[in-house]
Amino acid sequence: MLRRATLFVMIAGVSWGQSANNDWTIVPGVRVGPINSTTTEPDLRRIFGAANVKTVMVDVGEGFQEPGTAVFGGTPNRMLQILWTANTPKRPSTIRICSEAATACQWHAAQGITMHTDLRTLEKVNGRPFPMFGFAWDYAGTVPGWGGGKLDAARGRLLVRLEEDRQKVTREELESVLGDREFVSSHPVMQKMNPRIYEMIQDFGAR
C-alpha cells in the first residue's frame, strides 16, 4: 500500500531561473510559471499580488492536511496549492495544480498535458502504452511511470492521476479495473473508459 508516498511521473524539464513573468507553463521538476525550487512566500506575494496569495490548509491524502499557501485560491482553473519544505514558507516542496477545477486548467505542461487530458492523448504523446493503478482507492489512477515511452526519457517530476468515467463501462468492466493493482493503459476497459487527468502535482524534492 502507498502511505502518503508520492509516485513521480518523469516528463521533460530544463533549467530556468526566477522571473516575475507568468507564462502558465509547467516544466516538470523545474517550475510552475514563475515558481521554482527557491521561490519564497514573499516572492509569491510580489509576483502575483498579496491579494492572490493566502495561507491555507492543504489536503495531502488519507484525510490529512498540512499548512501551505494558495495562489489564485478563489479561481479553481488557475489555483495552485503549495506545500513547503520543513513547513516553512521558504522552499516549495510540492505544488497541487488546479486541484478543484471542474473544467479547463490554465496551467499546462510544454507537451500540452494539463488537467482533463485523456488517456488516449497521453498514449499518443508518450508513443506507447504506460502503467497505471486501478480506481476507487486513495491513489486511484496514479501513473507511476511511462513504460519506456517518450515521457519517461527526460528528467523532471510531475505526478499525474487519471479519473474513471463510470458512465462508459458496465459494472463488471469497472470492477475489473478497481483497487491497488497495476494495469496498462492499453487494457480494453481503460481504452473504453478513456479516463482523464484529475490531479497534477509538481515535485521539487524531499520534504
XYZ file of C-alpha atoms in Angstrom:
207
model
C 0.000 0.000 0.000
C 1.122 3.517 -0.682
C 1.274 5.573 2.548
C 1.274 9.265 1.634
C 4.193 8.474 -0.671
C 4.398 10.353 -3.940
C 4.894 8.484 -7.187
C 6.507 10.840 -9.623
C 5.974 10.884 -13.348
C 9.017 11.658 -15.467
C 8.390 14.397 -18.013
C 10.827 16.711 -19.781
C 12.412 19.598 -17.830
C 15.023 22.284 -18.431
C 16.823 24.743 -16.169
C 15.009 28.013 -15.613
C 15.624 30.985 -13.373
C 13.295 33.043 -11.203
C 11.188 35.504 -13.173
C 8.165 37.653 -12.477
C 6.694 36.715 -15.868
C 3.948 34.083 -15.770
C 3.510 32.014 -18.942
C 1.232 29.393 -17.293
C 3.730 26.694 -18.305
C 4.711 23.713 -16.150
C 8.258 22.449 -16.649
C 8.174 19.264 -14.530
C 10.596 19.302 -11.628
C 11.767 22.801 -12.586
C 8.978 25.381 -12.426
C 5.279 26.173 -12.464
C 5.140 29.513 -14.276
C 7.470 31.803 -12.274
C 7.618 29.458 -9.246
C 10.766 27.354 -8.912
C 12.569 25.479 -6.146
C 13.906 28.660 -4.491
C 10.703 30.735 -4.539
C 9.565 32.000 -1.118
C 6.132 33.094 0.067
C 7.182 36.792 -0.065
C 8.244 36.147 -3.677
C 4.745 34.850 -4.417
C 3.149 37.974 -2.934
C 5.416 40.184 -5.013
C 4.854 38.229 -8.258
C 1.119 37.529 -8.027
C -0.014 40.291 -5.677
C -0.733 39.929 -1.971
C -4.486 39.617 -2.560
C -3.900 36.478 -4.652
C -1.718 34.658 -2.068
C -3.227 33.160 1.092
C -2.121 30.793 3.867
C -4.334 27.674 3.780
C -4.566 24.047 4.896
C -3.784 21.675 2.015
C -5.083 18.113 1.658
C -2.209 15.610 1.480
C -4.185 12.368 1.273
C -5.790 9.814 3.604
C -7.701 12.584 5.401
C -4.598 14.555 6.437
C -3.944 18.266 5.908
C -0.809 20.392 6.247
C -0.290 24.180 6.284
C 0.539 25.661 2.914
C -0.074 28.573 0.564
C -2.711 29.068 -2.142
C -2.193 31.241 -5.222
C -5.417 32.317 -7.005
C -7.352 30.391 -4.352
C -10.690 31.778 -5.481
C -10.225 30.737 -9.111
C -10.166 26.911 -9.497
C -8.853 26.876 -13.081
C -5.775 28.899 -12.021
C -5.322 27.806 -8.389
C -2.035 26.466 -7.041
C -1.670 24.933 -3.570
C 1.910 24.927 -2.305
C 3.443 22.803 0.451
C 6.782 23.991 1.791
C 9.982 22.179 2.739
C 10.028 21.631 6.538
C 6.683 23.536 6.675
C 8.468 26.890 6.401
C 7.490 29.220 3.513
C 10.973 29.371 2.019
C 11.340 26.492 -0.471
C 8.417 24.806 -2.274
C 8.209 21.050 -1.807
C 5.137 20.238 -3.922
C 2.520 22.202 -5.844
C -1.025 20.938 -6.447
C -2.230 22.342 -9.768
C -5.885 23.306 -10.411
C -6.960 20.670 -7.888
C -10.567 21.940 -7.765
C -11.030 22.782 -11.448
C -14.163 21.239 -12.937
C -13.267 22.232 -16.491
C -10.156 23.580 -18.215
C -6.981 24.487 -16.314
C -4.895 27.459 -17.389
C -1.650 25.724 -16.371
C -0.179 23.247 -18.864
C 2.994 21.260 -19.472
C 5.036 22.048 -22.579
C 3.802 18.810 -24.162
C 0.214 20.071 -23.911
C -0.575 17.899 -20.884
C -2.997 19.568 -18.472
C -5.959 18.804 -16.233
C -8.551 16.633 -18.027
C -6.124 15.442 -20.728
C -7.371 11.943 -21.596
C -5.603 8.580 -21.613
C -5.502 8.218 -25.389
C -3.884 11.631 -25.783
C -1.276 10.709 -23.161
C -0.533 7.487 -25.050
C -0.118 9.469 -28.272
C 2.291 11.932 -26.666
C 4.165 9.091 -24.961
C 4.365 6.993 -28.113
C 3.270 3.806 -26.337
C 1.034 2.465 -23.534
C 2.006 3.137 -19.912
C 1.314 1.599 -16.471
C -1.313 2.982 -14.122
C -3.005 1.947 -10.883
C -6.631 0.869 -10.539
C -9.515 3.033 -9.366
C -11.585 3.526 -6.180
C -8.831 3.969 -3.573
C -6.740 6.883 -2.245
C -4.245 6.816 -5.134
C -6.702 5.906 -7.876
C -5.430 6.204 -11.436
C -1.850 7.124 -10.464
C 0.645 6.846 -13.333
C 3.928 5.590 -11.780
C 5.955 5.872 -14.992
C 5.608 5.876 -18.758
C 6.746 2.343 -19.675
C 9.865 3.464 -21.507
C 7.941 5.928 -23.657
C 8.855 9.477 -24.656
C 7.642 10.934 -21.358
C 9.944 8.597 -19.428
C 13.049 9.644 -21.301
C 13.618 13.075 -19.769
C 14.024 14.422 -16.255
C 11.519 16.353 -14.208
C 8.767 15.203 -11.860
C 5.060 15.734 -12.313
C 2.599 13.394 -10.604
C -0.391 12.547 -12.805
C -3.581 10.710 -11.795
C -6.499 9.703 -14.036
C -10.182 9.560 -13.078
C -12.518 6.814 -14.248
C -15.651 7.509 -16.269
C -18.216 5.036 -14.911
C -20.817 6.028 -17.480
C -18.812 4.488 -20.331
C -18.455 0.961 -18.952
C -20.577 -1.758 -17.397
C -20.429 -2.558 -13.687
C -18.499 -5.747 -14.421
C -15.978 -3.866 -16.576
C -15.485 -1.246 -13.884
C -14.927 -3.858 -11.201
C -12.203 -5.441 -13.331
C -10.010 -2.302 -13.017
C -10.535 -1.359 -9.360
C -8.109 -1.305 -6.449
C -4.419 -1.207 -5.516
C -3.267 -3.064 -8.616
C -1.241 -2.033 -11.641
C -2.783 -2.108 -15.111
C -1.615 -0.975 -18.531
C -3.278 1.884 -20.385
C -3.941 -0.401 -23.374
C -6.236 -2.588 -21.237
C -9.583 -2.836 -23.124
C -11.570 -1.328 -20.240
C -9.101 1.557 -19.846
C -9.376 2.250 -23.570
C -13.181 2.123 -23.500
C -13.319 4.375 -20.443
C -10.579 6.754 -21.672
C -10.043 8.326 -18.206
C -8.838 11.916 -17.849
C -6.317 13.605 -15.579
C -7.920 14.709 -12.302
C -4.758 15.549 -10.364
C -1.354 17.023 -11.175
C 1.302 17.653 -8.521
C 4.653 19.270 -9.248
C 7.523 17.977 -7.091
C 10.666 19.850 -6.094
C 12.208 17.160 -3.901
C 12.255 15.750 -0.369
C 10.369 17.449 2.427
